[in-house]
């Protein structure tokens, strides 16, 4: 048989991506648009590229990562415009447990030389204990299923390994005092969360600062903020809200937000005094 992926066709849904990414869906839509523009049915196109109709459908619907042979054969069959080769360079697999709008930032975190986070809502994900993360996800509305909950917690814990895996990357956190005083999940979860943060604060590449509630100046009133610097020196920012997130790549705007964070650092308690406050809050529980 001339079809290269007969085994994959027989595998059925087992070949699907567990969590299709936006880039896979976009690539599939481009393939479908070019195929239809050429006047080809899926069956006709499948014969031209020597893949099964099932595979063509899975790629077009963003359910399967196309291999290099598929891209090259599809490119040749659809006019050699270069569109598919260019689109294929940006393909990424979905990441279970990470919101679609956060995935690009999560990938940038893995290569950053410095990461800075200001939070006024909850403990930053990179510092959350498993119990705290579960309590946070349990508060989500609409409620998550058990499977969704496990995927979210697993993704958060996996992302957190960045701190220990990248000892040459600086991690800076500024957190409003009321966040660490809130007993999300109960006193036991809160004690464990504070212990978790204090353990991270011992690392040489981590600085944790608390913005005290009695501060008379606050440069972070516009909300949470995440910043990073890439190896090439470019500085980016990320802002997240209700069911949305925005990557800020404009150099001028990113520079403004980096300056704002620098001001926040000067207004917050220094790392030593912040650790002292966390220890006192922990002792009072």
Coordinates of C-alpha atoms in Angstrom, one line a residue:
X1 CA 0.0 0.0 0.0
X2 CA 1.3 3.5 -0.9
X3 CA 0.1 5.2 2.2
X4 CA 3.1 5.8 4.6
X5 CA 1.2 6.0 7.8
X6 CA -1.2 3.0 7.7
X7 CA -0.2 2.1 11.2
X8 CA -1.1 5.6 12.4
X9 CA -4.4 5.4 10.6
X10 CA -5.2 2.2 12.4
X11 CA -4.3 3.8 15.7
X12 CA -7.2 6.2 15.4
X13 CA -7.6 8.7 18.2
X14 CA -4.4 7.5 19.9
X15 CA -2.5 9.6 17.5
X16 CA -4.2 12.8 18.4
X17 CA -2.5 15.5 20.3
X18 CA -3.8 15.3 24.0
X19 CA -4.2 19.1 24.1
X20 CA -4.0 20.8 20.6
X21 CA -2.3 24.1 20.5
X22 CA -3.4 27.3 18.7
X23 CA -0.5 26.9 16.3
X24 CA -1.6 23.4 15.3
X25 CA -5.1 24.6 14.7
X26 CA -3.8 27.5 12.6
X27 CA -1.5 25.3 10.6
X28 CA -4.4 22.9 9.9
X29 CA -6.6 25.8 8.8
X30 CA -4.0 26.9 6.3
X31 CA -3.6 23.4 4.9
X32 CA -7.4 23.1 4.5
X33 CA -7.7 26.6 2.9
X34 CA -5.0 25.8 0.3
X35 CA -6.4 22.4 -0.4
X36 CA -9.9 23.7 -1.0
X37 CA -8.4 26.6 -3.1
X38 CA -6.8 23.9 -5.3
X39 CA -10.1 22.2 -5.7
X40 CA -9.0 19.0 -4.0
X41 CA -11.1 16.8 -1.7
X42 CA -9.4 15.3 1.4
X43 CA -9.3 11.9 -0.3
X44 CA -7.7 13.4 -3.5
X45 CA -5.2 15.3 -1.4
X46 CA -4.4 12.2 0.7
X47 CA -3.4 10.4 -2.5
X48 CA -1.1 13.2 -3.6
X49 CA 0.7 13.4 -0.3
X50 CA 0.7 9.6 0.3
X51 CA -0.8 9.9 3.7
X52 CA -4.2 8.5 4.8
X53 CA -7.4 10.6 4.6
X54 CA -7.6 10.2 8.3
X55 CA -4.2 11.8 8.8
X56 CA -5.1 14.7 6.5
X57 CA -8.3 15.3 8.5
X58 CA -6.4 15.1 11.8
X59 CA -3.8 17.7 10.7
X60 CA -6.5 20.0 9.2
X61 CA -8.4 19.9 12.5
X62 CA -5.3 20.6 14.6
X63 CA -5.5 17.2 16.2
X64 CA -2.1 15.9 15.0
X65 CA 1.4 17.3 14.7
X66 CA 2.5 16.9 11.0
X67 CA 5.9 15.4 10.4
X68 CA 8.4 16.9 8.0
X69 CA 7.4 14.5 5.2
X70 CA 3.8 15.7 5.4
X71 CA 4.8 19.3 5.3
X72 CA 7.1 18.8 2.3
X73 CA 4.6 16.7 0.3
X74 CA 1.7 19.1 1.1
X75 CA 3.9 22.0 0.0
X76 CA 4.6 20.4 -3.3
X77 CA 1.0 19.4 -3.9
X78 CA -0.3 22.9 -3.1
X79 CA 1.9 25.0 -5.3
X80 CA 5.2 25.4 -3.5
X81 CA 4.3 28.8 -2.1
X82 CA 6.4 28.4 1.0
X83 CA 3.4 29.1 3.2
X84 CA 3.3 25.6 4.8
X85 CA 7.1 25.5 5.4
X86 CA 7.0 28.9 7.1
X87 CA 3.9 28.0 9.2
X88 CA 5.5 24.7 10.3
X89 CA 8.4 26.5 11.9
X90 CA 6.1 27.9 14.5
X91 CA 4.3 24.7 15.4
X92 CA 4.2 23.8 19.1
X93 CA 2.4 21.1 21.0
X94 CA -0.3 22.0 23.4
X95 CA 0.6 21.9 27.1
X96 CA -2.1 20.3 29.3
X97 CA -3.0 22.4 32.3
X98 CA -1.7 25.7 30.9
X99 CA -4.2 28.3 29.7
X100 CA -3.9 28.9 25.9
X101 CA -3.1 32.6 26.4
X102 CA -0.3 31.7 28.9
X103 CA 1.6 29.1 26.8
X104 CA 3.8 31.5 24.9
X105 CA 4.9 33.2 28.1
X106 CA 5.6 29.8 29.7
X107 CA 7.9 28.9 26.8
X108 CA 9.7 32.3 27.2
X109 CA 10.2 31.6 30.9
X110 CA 12.3 28.5 30.1
X111 CA 15.0 30.5 28.4
X112 CA 14.9 33.8 30.3
X113 CA 18.0 35.1 32.2
X114 CA 15.8 36.9 34.7
X115 CA 12.1 36.7 35.7
X116 CA 10.2 39.2 37.9
X117 CA 6.7 38.8 39.2
X118 CA 4.4 41.2 41.1
X119 CA 1.2 39.7 42.5
X120 CA -1.7 41.2 44.4
X121 CA -4.3 38.4 44.0
X122 CA -2.6 35.1 45.1
X123 CA 0.8 33.6 45.6
X124 CA 2.6 33.5 42.2
X125 CA 2.4 30.1 40.5
X126 CA 6.1 29.6 40.7
X127 CA 6.0 29.7 44.5
X128 CA 2.8 27.8 45.2
X129 CA 2.8 24.6 47.2
X130 CA 0.7 21.7 45.9
X131 CA -1.9 22.2 48.5
X132 CA -2.2 25.9 47.8
X133 CA -2.5 25.3 44.1
X134 CA -5.3 22.7 44.7
X135 CA -7.1 25.2 46.9
X136 CA -6.8 27.9 44.2
X137 CA -8.0 25.6 41.4
X138 CA -10.9 24.4 43.7
X139 CA -12.1 28.0 43.8
X140 CA -12.3 28.2 40.0
X141 CA -15.7 28.9 38.5
X142 CA -17.2 27.2 36.6
X143 CA -15.8 24.2 38.6
X144 CA -13.1 22.1 37.1
X145 CA -13.5 18.3 36.7
X146 CA -11.2 16.0 38.6
X147 CA -9.2 15.4 35.4
X148 CA -8.9 19.1 34.7
X149 CA -7.9 19.7 38.3
X150 CA -5.1 17.1 38.2
X151 CA -3.8 18.5 34.8
X152 CA -3.7 22.1 36.2
X153 CA -1.9 21.1 39.4
X154 CA 0.6 18.9 37.5
X155 CA 1.3 21.7 35.1
X156 CA 1.9 24.2 37.9
X157 CA 4.2 21.9 39.8
X158 CA 6.2 21.1 36.6
X159 CA 6.5 24.7 35.7
X160 CA 7.8 25.4 39.2
X161 CA 10.9 23.2 38.6
X162 CA 12.3 26.1 36.6
X163 CA 13.6 27.7 39.7
X164 CA 15.9 24.8 40.7
X165 CA 16.7 23.8 37.1
X166 CA 18.0 27.3 36.2
X167 CA 20.2 28.3 39.1
X168 CA 21.8 31.1 36.9
X169 CA 18.4 32.7 36.3
X170 CA 17.4 35.4 38.8
X171 CA 13.8 35.1 40.1
X172 CA 12.3 38.1 41.8
X173 CA 8.9 38.2 43.5
X174 CA 6.9 41.0 45.0
X175 CA 3.7 40.0 46.8
X176 CA 1.2 42.1 48.6
X177 CA 1.1 41.3 52.3
X178 CA -2.6 40.5 52.3
X179 CA -2.0 37.7 49.9
X180 CA 0.3 35.8 52.3
X181 CA -2.1 36.5 55.2
X182 CA -5.1 35.1 53.4
X183 CA -5.8 31.5 54.6
X184 CA -6.7 30.1 51.3
X185 CA -7.5 26.4 51.8
X186 CA -7.3 26.7 55.6
X187 CA -4.6 27.2 58.3
X188 CA -2.8 24.0 57.5
X189 CA -2.5 24.8 53.8
X190 CA -1.4 28.3 54.6
X191 CA 1.3 27.1 57.0
X192 CA 2.6 24.7 54.3
X193 CA 2.5 27.5 51.7
X194 CA 4.5 29.8 53.9
X195 CA 7.1 27.0 54.6
X196 CA 7.3 26.4 50.9
X197 CA 8.0 30.1 50.2
X198 CA 10.6 30.3 53.0
X199 CA 12.4 27.3 51.5
X200 CA 12.6 29.0 48.1
X201 CA 13.8 32.2 49.8
X202 CA 16.9 30.4 50.9
X203 CA 18.0 29.9 47.2
X204 CA 20.7 32.3 45.9
X205 CA 18.7 32.9 42.7
X206 CA 15.5 33.8 44.4
X207 CA 14.4 37.1 46.0
X208 CA 11.0 37.4 47.7
X209 CA 9.8 40.8 48.8
X210 CA 6.5 41.7 50.6
X211 CA 4.7 44.9 49.9
X212 CA 3.4 45.9 53.4
X213 CA -0.3 46.9 53.8
X214 CA 0.8 50.0 55.6
X215 CA 2.8 51.3 52.7
X216 CA 1.9 54.8 51.8
X217 CA 3.1 54.5 48.2
X218 CA 2.4 51.7 45.7
X219 CA 3.5 51.6 42.1
X220 CA 1.6 48.4 41.3
X221 CA -2.0 49.6 41.6
X222 CA -2.7 48.7 38.0
X223 CA -2.5 45.0 38.8
X224 CA -0.4 41.9 38.5
X225 CA 2.7 42.0 36.3
X226 CA 5.3 39.6 35.0
X227 CA 8.6 40.6 33.4
X228 CA 11.5 38.8 31.8
X229 CA 14.8 39.4 30.0
X230 CA 15.8 37.1 27.2
X231 CA 19.4 36.0 26.5
X232 CA 19.7 38.6 23.7
X233 CA 18.9 41.4 26.2
X234 CA 15.3 42.0 25.0
X235 CA 12.9 42.7 27.8
X236 CA 9.2 41.6 27.6
X237 CA 6.2 41.8 29.9
X238 CA 3.0 39.9 30.5
X239 CA -0.3 41.1 32.0
X240 CA -3.1 38.7 32.9
X241 CA -6.7 39.4 33.7
X242 CA -10.0 37.5 33.8
X243 CA -9.8 34.6 31.2
X244 CA -7.1 36.5 29.2
X245 CA -3.5 37.4 29.1
X246 CA -1.4 39.8 27.0
X247 CA 2.3 39.5 26.0
X248 CA 3.8 42.9 25.8
X249 CA 6.7 43.0 23.3
X250 CA 6.7 46.7 22.4
X251 CA 10.1 47.9 23.7
X252 CA 8.8 51.3 24.9
X253 CA 5.8 49.9 26.8
X254 CA 7.9 47.0 28.2
X255 CA 10.5 49.5 29.4
X256 CA 7.8 51.5 31.3
X257 CA 6.7 48.3 33.1
X258 CA 10.2 47.3 34.0
X259 CA 10.7 50.8 35.5
X260 CA 7.5 50.4 37.4
X261 CA 8.7 47.1 38.8
X262 CA 12.0 48.7 39.9
X263 CA 10.0 51.3 41.8
X264 CA 7.9 48.5 43.4
X265 CA 11.1 46.8 44.6
X266 CA 12.2 50.0 46.3
X267 CA 8.8 50.4 48.0
X268 CA 8.5 46.8 49.3
X269 CA 10.3 45.4 52.3
X270 CA 13.8 44.2 51.5
X271 CA 14.3 40.4 51.2
X272 CA 15.6 39.9 54.7
X273 CA 12.8 41.9 56.3
X274 CA 10.3 40.1 54.0
X275 CA 11.5 36.7 55.3
X276 CA 11.2 37.9 58.8
X277 CA 7.5 39.0 58.2
X278 CA 6.7 35.6 56.6
X279 CA 8.2 33.8 59.6
X280 CA 6.1 35.9 62.0
X281 CA 2.9 35.3 60.0
X282 CA 3.8 31.6 59.9
X283 CA 4.4 31.6 63.7
X284 CA 1.0 33.2 64.4
X285 CA -0.9 30.4 62.6

